[in-house]
mmCIF file of C-alpha atoms in Angstrom:
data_model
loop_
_atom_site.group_PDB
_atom_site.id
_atom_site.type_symbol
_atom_site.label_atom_id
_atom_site.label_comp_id
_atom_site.label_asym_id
_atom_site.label_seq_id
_atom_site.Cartn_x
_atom_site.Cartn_y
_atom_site.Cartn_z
ATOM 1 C CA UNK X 1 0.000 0.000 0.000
ATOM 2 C CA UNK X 2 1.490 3.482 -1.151
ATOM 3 C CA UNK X 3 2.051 5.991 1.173
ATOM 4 C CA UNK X 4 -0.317 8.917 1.306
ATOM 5 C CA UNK X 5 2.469 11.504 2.335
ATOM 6 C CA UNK X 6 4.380 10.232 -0.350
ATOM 7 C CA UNK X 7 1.711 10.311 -2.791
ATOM 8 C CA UNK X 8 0.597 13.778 -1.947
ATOM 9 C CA UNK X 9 4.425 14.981 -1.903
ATOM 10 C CA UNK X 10 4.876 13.584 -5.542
ATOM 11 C CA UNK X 11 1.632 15.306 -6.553
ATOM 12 C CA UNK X 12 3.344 19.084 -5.115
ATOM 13 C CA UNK X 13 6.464 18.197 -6.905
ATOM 14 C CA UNK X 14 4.828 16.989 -9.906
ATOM 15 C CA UNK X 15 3.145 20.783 -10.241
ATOM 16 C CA UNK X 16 5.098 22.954 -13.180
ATOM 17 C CA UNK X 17 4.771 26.781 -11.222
ATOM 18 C CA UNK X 18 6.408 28.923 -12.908
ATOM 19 C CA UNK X 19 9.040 29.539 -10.521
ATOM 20 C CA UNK X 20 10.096 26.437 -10.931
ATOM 21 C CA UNK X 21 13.334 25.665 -13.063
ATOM 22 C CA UNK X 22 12.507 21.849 -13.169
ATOM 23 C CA UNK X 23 9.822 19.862 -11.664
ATOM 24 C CA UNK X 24 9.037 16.194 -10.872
ATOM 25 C CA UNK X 25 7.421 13.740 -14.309
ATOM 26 C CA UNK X 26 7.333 10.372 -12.007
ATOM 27 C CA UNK X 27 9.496 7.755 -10.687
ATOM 28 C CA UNK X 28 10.431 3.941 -11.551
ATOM 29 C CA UNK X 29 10.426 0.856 -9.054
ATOM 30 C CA UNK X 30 13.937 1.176 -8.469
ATOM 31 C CA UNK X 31 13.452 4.629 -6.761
ATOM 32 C CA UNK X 32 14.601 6.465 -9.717
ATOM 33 C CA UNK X 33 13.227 9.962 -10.861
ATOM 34 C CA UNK X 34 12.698 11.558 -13.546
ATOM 35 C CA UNK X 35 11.983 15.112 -14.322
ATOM 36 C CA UNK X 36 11.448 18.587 -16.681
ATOM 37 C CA UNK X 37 13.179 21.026 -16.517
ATOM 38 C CA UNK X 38 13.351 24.635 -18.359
ATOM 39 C CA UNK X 39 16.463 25.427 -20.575
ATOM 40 C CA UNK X 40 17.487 28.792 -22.240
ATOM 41 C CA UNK X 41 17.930 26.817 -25.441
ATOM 42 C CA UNK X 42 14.916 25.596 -25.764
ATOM 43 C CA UNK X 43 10.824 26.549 -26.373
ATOM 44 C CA UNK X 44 9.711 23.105 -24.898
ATOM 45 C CA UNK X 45 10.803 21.401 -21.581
ATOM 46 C CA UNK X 46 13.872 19.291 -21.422
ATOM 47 C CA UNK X 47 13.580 15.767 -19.810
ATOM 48 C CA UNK X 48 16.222 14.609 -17.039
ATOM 49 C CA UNK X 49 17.018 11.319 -15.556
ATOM 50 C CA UNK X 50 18.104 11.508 -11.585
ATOM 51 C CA UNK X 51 19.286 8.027 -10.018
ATOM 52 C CA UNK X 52 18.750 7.149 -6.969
ATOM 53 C CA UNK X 53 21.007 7.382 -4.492
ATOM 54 C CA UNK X 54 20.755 4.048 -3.388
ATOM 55 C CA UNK X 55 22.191 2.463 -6.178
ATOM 56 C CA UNK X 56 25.390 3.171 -8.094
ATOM 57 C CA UNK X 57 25.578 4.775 -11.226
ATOM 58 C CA UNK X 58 26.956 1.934 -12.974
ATOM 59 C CA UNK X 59 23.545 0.141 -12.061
ATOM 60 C CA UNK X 60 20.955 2.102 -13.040
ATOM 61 C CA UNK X 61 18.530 0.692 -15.508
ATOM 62 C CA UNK X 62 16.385 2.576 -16.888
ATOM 63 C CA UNK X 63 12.651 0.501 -18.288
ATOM 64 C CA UNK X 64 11.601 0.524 -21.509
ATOM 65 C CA UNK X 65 8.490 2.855 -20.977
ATOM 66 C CA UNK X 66 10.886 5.715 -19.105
ATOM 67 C CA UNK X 67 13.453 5.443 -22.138
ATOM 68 C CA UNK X 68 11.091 6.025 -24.439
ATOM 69 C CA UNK X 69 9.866 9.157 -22.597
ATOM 70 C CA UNK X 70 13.307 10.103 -22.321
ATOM 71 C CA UNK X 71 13.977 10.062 -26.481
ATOM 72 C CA UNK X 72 10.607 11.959 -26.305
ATOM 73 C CA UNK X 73 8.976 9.217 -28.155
ATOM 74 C CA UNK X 74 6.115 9.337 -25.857
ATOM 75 C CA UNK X 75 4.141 12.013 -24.467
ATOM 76 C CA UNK X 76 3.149 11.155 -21.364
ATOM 77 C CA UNK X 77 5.331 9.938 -18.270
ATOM 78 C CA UNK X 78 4.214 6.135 -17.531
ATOM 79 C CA UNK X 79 2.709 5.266 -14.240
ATOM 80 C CA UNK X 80 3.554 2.670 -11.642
ATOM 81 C CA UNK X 81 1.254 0.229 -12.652
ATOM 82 C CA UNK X 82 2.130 -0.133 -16.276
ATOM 83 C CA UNK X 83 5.756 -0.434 -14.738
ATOM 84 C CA UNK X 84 4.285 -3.515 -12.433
ATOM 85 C CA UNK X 85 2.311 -4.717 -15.323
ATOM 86 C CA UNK X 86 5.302 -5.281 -17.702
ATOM 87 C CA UNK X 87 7.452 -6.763 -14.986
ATOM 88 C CA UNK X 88 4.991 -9.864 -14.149
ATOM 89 C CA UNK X 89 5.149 -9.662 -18.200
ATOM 90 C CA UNK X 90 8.619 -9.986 -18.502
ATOM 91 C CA UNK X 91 8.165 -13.524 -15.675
ATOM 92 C CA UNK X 92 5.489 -15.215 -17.396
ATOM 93 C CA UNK X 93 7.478 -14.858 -20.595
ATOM 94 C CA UNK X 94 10.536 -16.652 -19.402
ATOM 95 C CA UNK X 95 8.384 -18.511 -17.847
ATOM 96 C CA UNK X 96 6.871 -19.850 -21.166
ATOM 97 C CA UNK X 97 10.366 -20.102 -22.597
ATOM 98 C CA UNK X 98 11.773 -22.244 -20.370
ATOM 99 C CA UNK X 99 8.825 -24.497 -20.577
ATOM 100 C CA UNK X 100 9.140 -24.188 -24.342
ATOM 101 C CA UNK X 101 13.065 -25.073 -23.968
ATOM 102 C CA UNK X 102 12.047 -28.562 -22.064
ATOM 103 C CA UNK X 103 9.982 -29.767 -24.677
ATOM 104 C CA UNK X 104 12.221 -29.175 -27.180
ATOM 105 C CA UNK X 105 15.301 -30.902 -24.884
ATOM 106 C CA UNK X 106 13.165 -33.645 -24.951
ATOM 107 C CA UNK X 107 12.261 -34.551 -28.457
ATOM 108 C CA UNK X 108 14.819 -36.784 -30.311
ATOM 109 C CA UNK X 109 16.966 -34.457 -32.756
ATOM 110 C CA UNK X 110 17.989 -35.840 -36.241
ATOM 111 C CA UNK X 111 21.039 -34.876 -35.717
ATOM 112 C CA UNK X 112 21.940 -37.128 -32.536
ATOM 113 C CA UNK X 113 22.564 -40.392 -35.016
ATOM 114 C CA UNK X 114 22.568 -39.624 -38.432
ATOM 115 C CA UNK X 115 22.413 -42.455 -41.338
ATOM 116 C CA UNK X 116 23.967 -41.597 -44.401
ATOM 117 C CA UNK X 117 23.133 -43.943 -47.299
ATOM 118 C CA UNK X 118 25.294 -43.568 -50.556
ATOM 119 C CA UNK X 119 24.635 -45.794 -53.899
ATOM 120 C CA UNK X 120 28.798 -46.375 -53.678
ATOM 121 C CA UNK X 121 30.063 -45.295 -50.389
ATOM 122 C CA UNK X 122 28.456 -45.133 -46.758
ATOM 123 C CA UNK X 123 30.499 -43.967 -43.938
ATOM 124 C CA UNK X 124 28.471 -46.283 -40.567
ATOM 125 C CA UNK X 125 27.868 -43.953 -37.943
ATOM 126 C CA UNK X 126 29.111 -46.043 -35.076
ATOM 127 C CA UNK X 127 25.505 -48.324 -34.235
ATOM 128 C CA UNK X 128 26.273 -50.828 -36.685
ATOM 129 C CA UNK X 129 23.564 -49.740 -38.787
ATOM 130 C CA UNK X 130 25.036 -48.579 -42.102
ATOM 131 C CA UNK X 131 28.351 -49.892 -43.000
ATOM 132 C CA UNK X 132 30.722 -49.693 -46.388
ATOM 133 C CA UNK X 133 28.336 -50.385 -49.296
ATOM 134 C CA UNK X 134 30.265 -52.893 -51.818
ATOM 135 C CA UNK X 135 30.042 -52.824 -55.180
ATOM 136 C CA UNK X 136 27.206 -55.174 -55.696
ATOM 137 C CA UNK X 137 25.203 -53.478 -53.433
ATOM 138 C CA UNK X 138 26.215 -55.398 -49.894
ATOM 139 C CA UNK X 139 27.186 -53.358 -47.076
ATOM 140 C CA UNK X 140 29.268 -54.825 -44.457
ATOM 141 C CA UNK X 141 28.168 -54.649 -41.168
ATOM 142 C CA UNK X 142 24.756 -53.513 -41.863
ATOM 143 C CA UNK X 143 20.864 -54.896 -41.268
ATOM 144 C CA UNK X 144 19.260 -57.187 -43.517
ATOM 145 C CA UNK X 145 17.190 -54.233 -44.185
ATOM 146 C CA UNK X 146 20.096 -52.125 -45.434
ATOM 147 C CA UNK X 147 22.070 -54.540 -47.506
ATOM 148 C CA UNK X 148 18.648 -55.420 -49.177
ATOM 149 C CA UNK X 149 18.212 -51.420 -50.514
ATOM 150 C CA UNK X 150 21.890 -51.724 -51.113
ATOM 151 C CA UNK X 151 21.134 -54.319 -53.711
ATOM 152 C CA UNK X 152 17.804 -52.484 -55.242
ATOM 153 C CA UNK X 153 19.713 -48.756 -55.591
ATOM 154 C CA UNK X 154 22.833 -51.328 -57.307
ATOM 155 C CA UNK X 155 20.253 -53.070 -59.366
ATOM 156 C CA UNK X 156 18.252 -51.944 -62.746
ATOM 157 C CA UNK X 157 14.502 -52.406 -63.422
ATOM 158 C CA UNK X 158 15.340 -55.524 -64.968
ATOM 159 C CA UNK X 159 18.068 -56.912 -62.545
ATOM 160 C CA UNK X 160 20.872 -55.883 -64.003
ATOM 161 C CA UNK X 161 23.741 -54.246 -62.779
ATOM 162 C CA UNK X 162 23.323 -50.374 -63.580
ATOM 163 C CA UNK X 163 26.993 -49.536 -62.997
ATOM 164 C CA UNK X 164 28.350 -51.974 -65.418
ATOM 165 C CA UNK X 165 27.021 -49.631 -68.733
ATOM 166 C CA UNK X 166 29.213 -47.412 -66.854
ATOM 167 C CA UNK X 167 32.354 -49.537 -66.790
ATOM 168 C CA UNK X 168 32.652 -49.905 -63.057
ATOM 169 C CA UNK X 169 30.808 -53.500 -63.058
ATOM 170 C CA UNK X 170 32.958 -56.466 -64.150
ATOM 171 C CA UNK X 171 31.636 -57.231 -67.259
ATOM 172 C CA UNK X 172 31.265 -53.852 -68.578
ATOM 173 C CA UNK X 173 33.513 -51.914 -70.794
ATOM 174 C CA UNK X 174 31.771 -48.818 -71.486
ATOM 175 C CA UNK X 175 31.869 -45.309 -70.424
ATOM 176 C CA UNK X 176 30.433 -42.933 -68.240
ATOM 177 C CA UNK X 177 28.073 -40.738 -70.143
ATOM 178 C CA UNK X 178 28.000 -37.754 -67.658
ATOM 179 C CA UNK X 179 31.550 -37.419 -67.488
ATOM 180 C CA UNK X 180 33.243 -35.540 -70.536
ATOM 181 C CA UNK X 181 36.623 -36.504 -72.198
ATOM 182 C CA UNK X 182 39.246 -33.885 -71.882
ATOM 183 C CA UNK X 183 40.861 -32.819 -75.281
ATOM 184 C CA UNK X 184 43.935 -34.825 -75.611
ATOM 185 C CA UNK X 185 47.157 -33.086 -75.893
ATOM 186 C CA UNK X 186 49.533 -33.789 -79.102
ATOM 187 C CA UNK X 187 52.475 -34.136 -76.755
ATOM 188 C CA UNK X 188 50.607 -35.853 -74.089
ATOM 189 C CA UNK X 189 52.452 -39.371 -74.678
ATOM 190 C CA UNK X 190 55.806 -38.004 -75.887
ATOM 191 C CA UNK X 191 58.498 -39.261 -73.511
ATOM 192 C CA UNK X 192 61.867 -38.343 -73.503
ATOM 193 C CA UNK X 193 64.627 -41.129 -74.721
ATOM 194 C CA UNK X 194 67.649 -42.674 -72.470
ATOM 195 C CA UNK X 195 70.704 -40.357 -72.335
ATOM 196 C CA UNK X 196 73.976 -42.585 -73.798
ATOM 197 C CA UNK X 197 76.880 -40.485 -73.069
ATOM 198 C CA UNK X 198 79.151 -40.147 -76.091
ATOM 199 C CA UNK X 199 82.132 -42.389 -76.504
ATOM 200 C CA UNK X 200 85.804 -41.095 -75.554
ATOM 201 C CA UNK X 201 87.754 -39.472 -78.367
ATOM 202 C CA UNK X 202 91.033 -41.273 -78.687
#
């Protein structure tokens, strides 16, 4: 419960007389004050911060609302209760993110075991699950499961072996259509002869 006195006290110092170089626009919760004040330079009011002297000047913070009226981009001081009212805000919203936080801890991520399944090469990740995928298709070390998509991604539509068109099978001799032959070189082959050193003139 506020203090009547107080209240009353604020109200006097709250009242711009014109005798007055500066008078009082409100306070925060942390017993900081904030006022007006007259200035030679200027038509309008100027508006002051003054800390508390309870608390050191390195740790003053000053709220959002009192900021704003501060970079005058407000027109009216805020009041006590929209100060309270943000605060129990501020704890029911890191309230809701911690809580938010925990469920998401305790879903499984993808990225705790990863399986990585390659038509020619697959690196196991440690379970046993995936292991070196052969050239036929048969992985070692890995499921029945596994080995039998290892043999369906090595396999055509008609069972044959799709790599062999491409000259990686055994009995195939042909090349790989996606890969394009580099313009040979006239002097690509040319090596150079054995040196004889030249006989001794007598």
């Amino acid at each position: 419960m506020s203090n009547p006195f107080r209240t009353l006290w604020h109200k006097w110092k709250a009242l711009p007389l014109p005798w007055r170089k500066r008078w009082l626009a409100g306070t925060d919760l942390a017993g900081n004050s904030y006022h007006y004040f007259r200035s030679s330079l200027s038509q309008r009011p100027r508006r002051i911060l003054t800390p508390s002297t309870r608390i050191q000047f390195s740790d003053v913070l000053i709220p959002v609302q009192w900021h704003q009226w501060l970079r005058y981009t407000r027109p009216h001081p805020p009041s006590v209760q929209e100060l309270q009212l943000d605060v129990q805000r501020q704890i029911e919203l890191k309230k809701l993110a911690a809580a938010a936080d925990a469920r998401w801890a305790s879903k499984p991520s993808v990225l705790d075991a990863p399986r990585r399944r390659n038509q020619e090469l697959a690196v196991g990740d440690g379970e046993g699950s995936v292991g070196v995928v052969g050239r036929r298709g048969e992985s070692v070390g890995a499921s029945e499961e596994d080995r039998g998509e290892g043999e369906r991604l090595g396999k055509g539509v008609k069972g044959e072996d799709v790599r062999d068109s491409w000259g990686e099978g055994e009995r195939g001799r042909g090349k790989n259509p996606f890969i394009k032959e580099r313009p040979k070189n006239p002097g690509e082959g040319w090596q150079p002869e054995s040196w004889q050193p030249p006989g001794a003139a007598r």
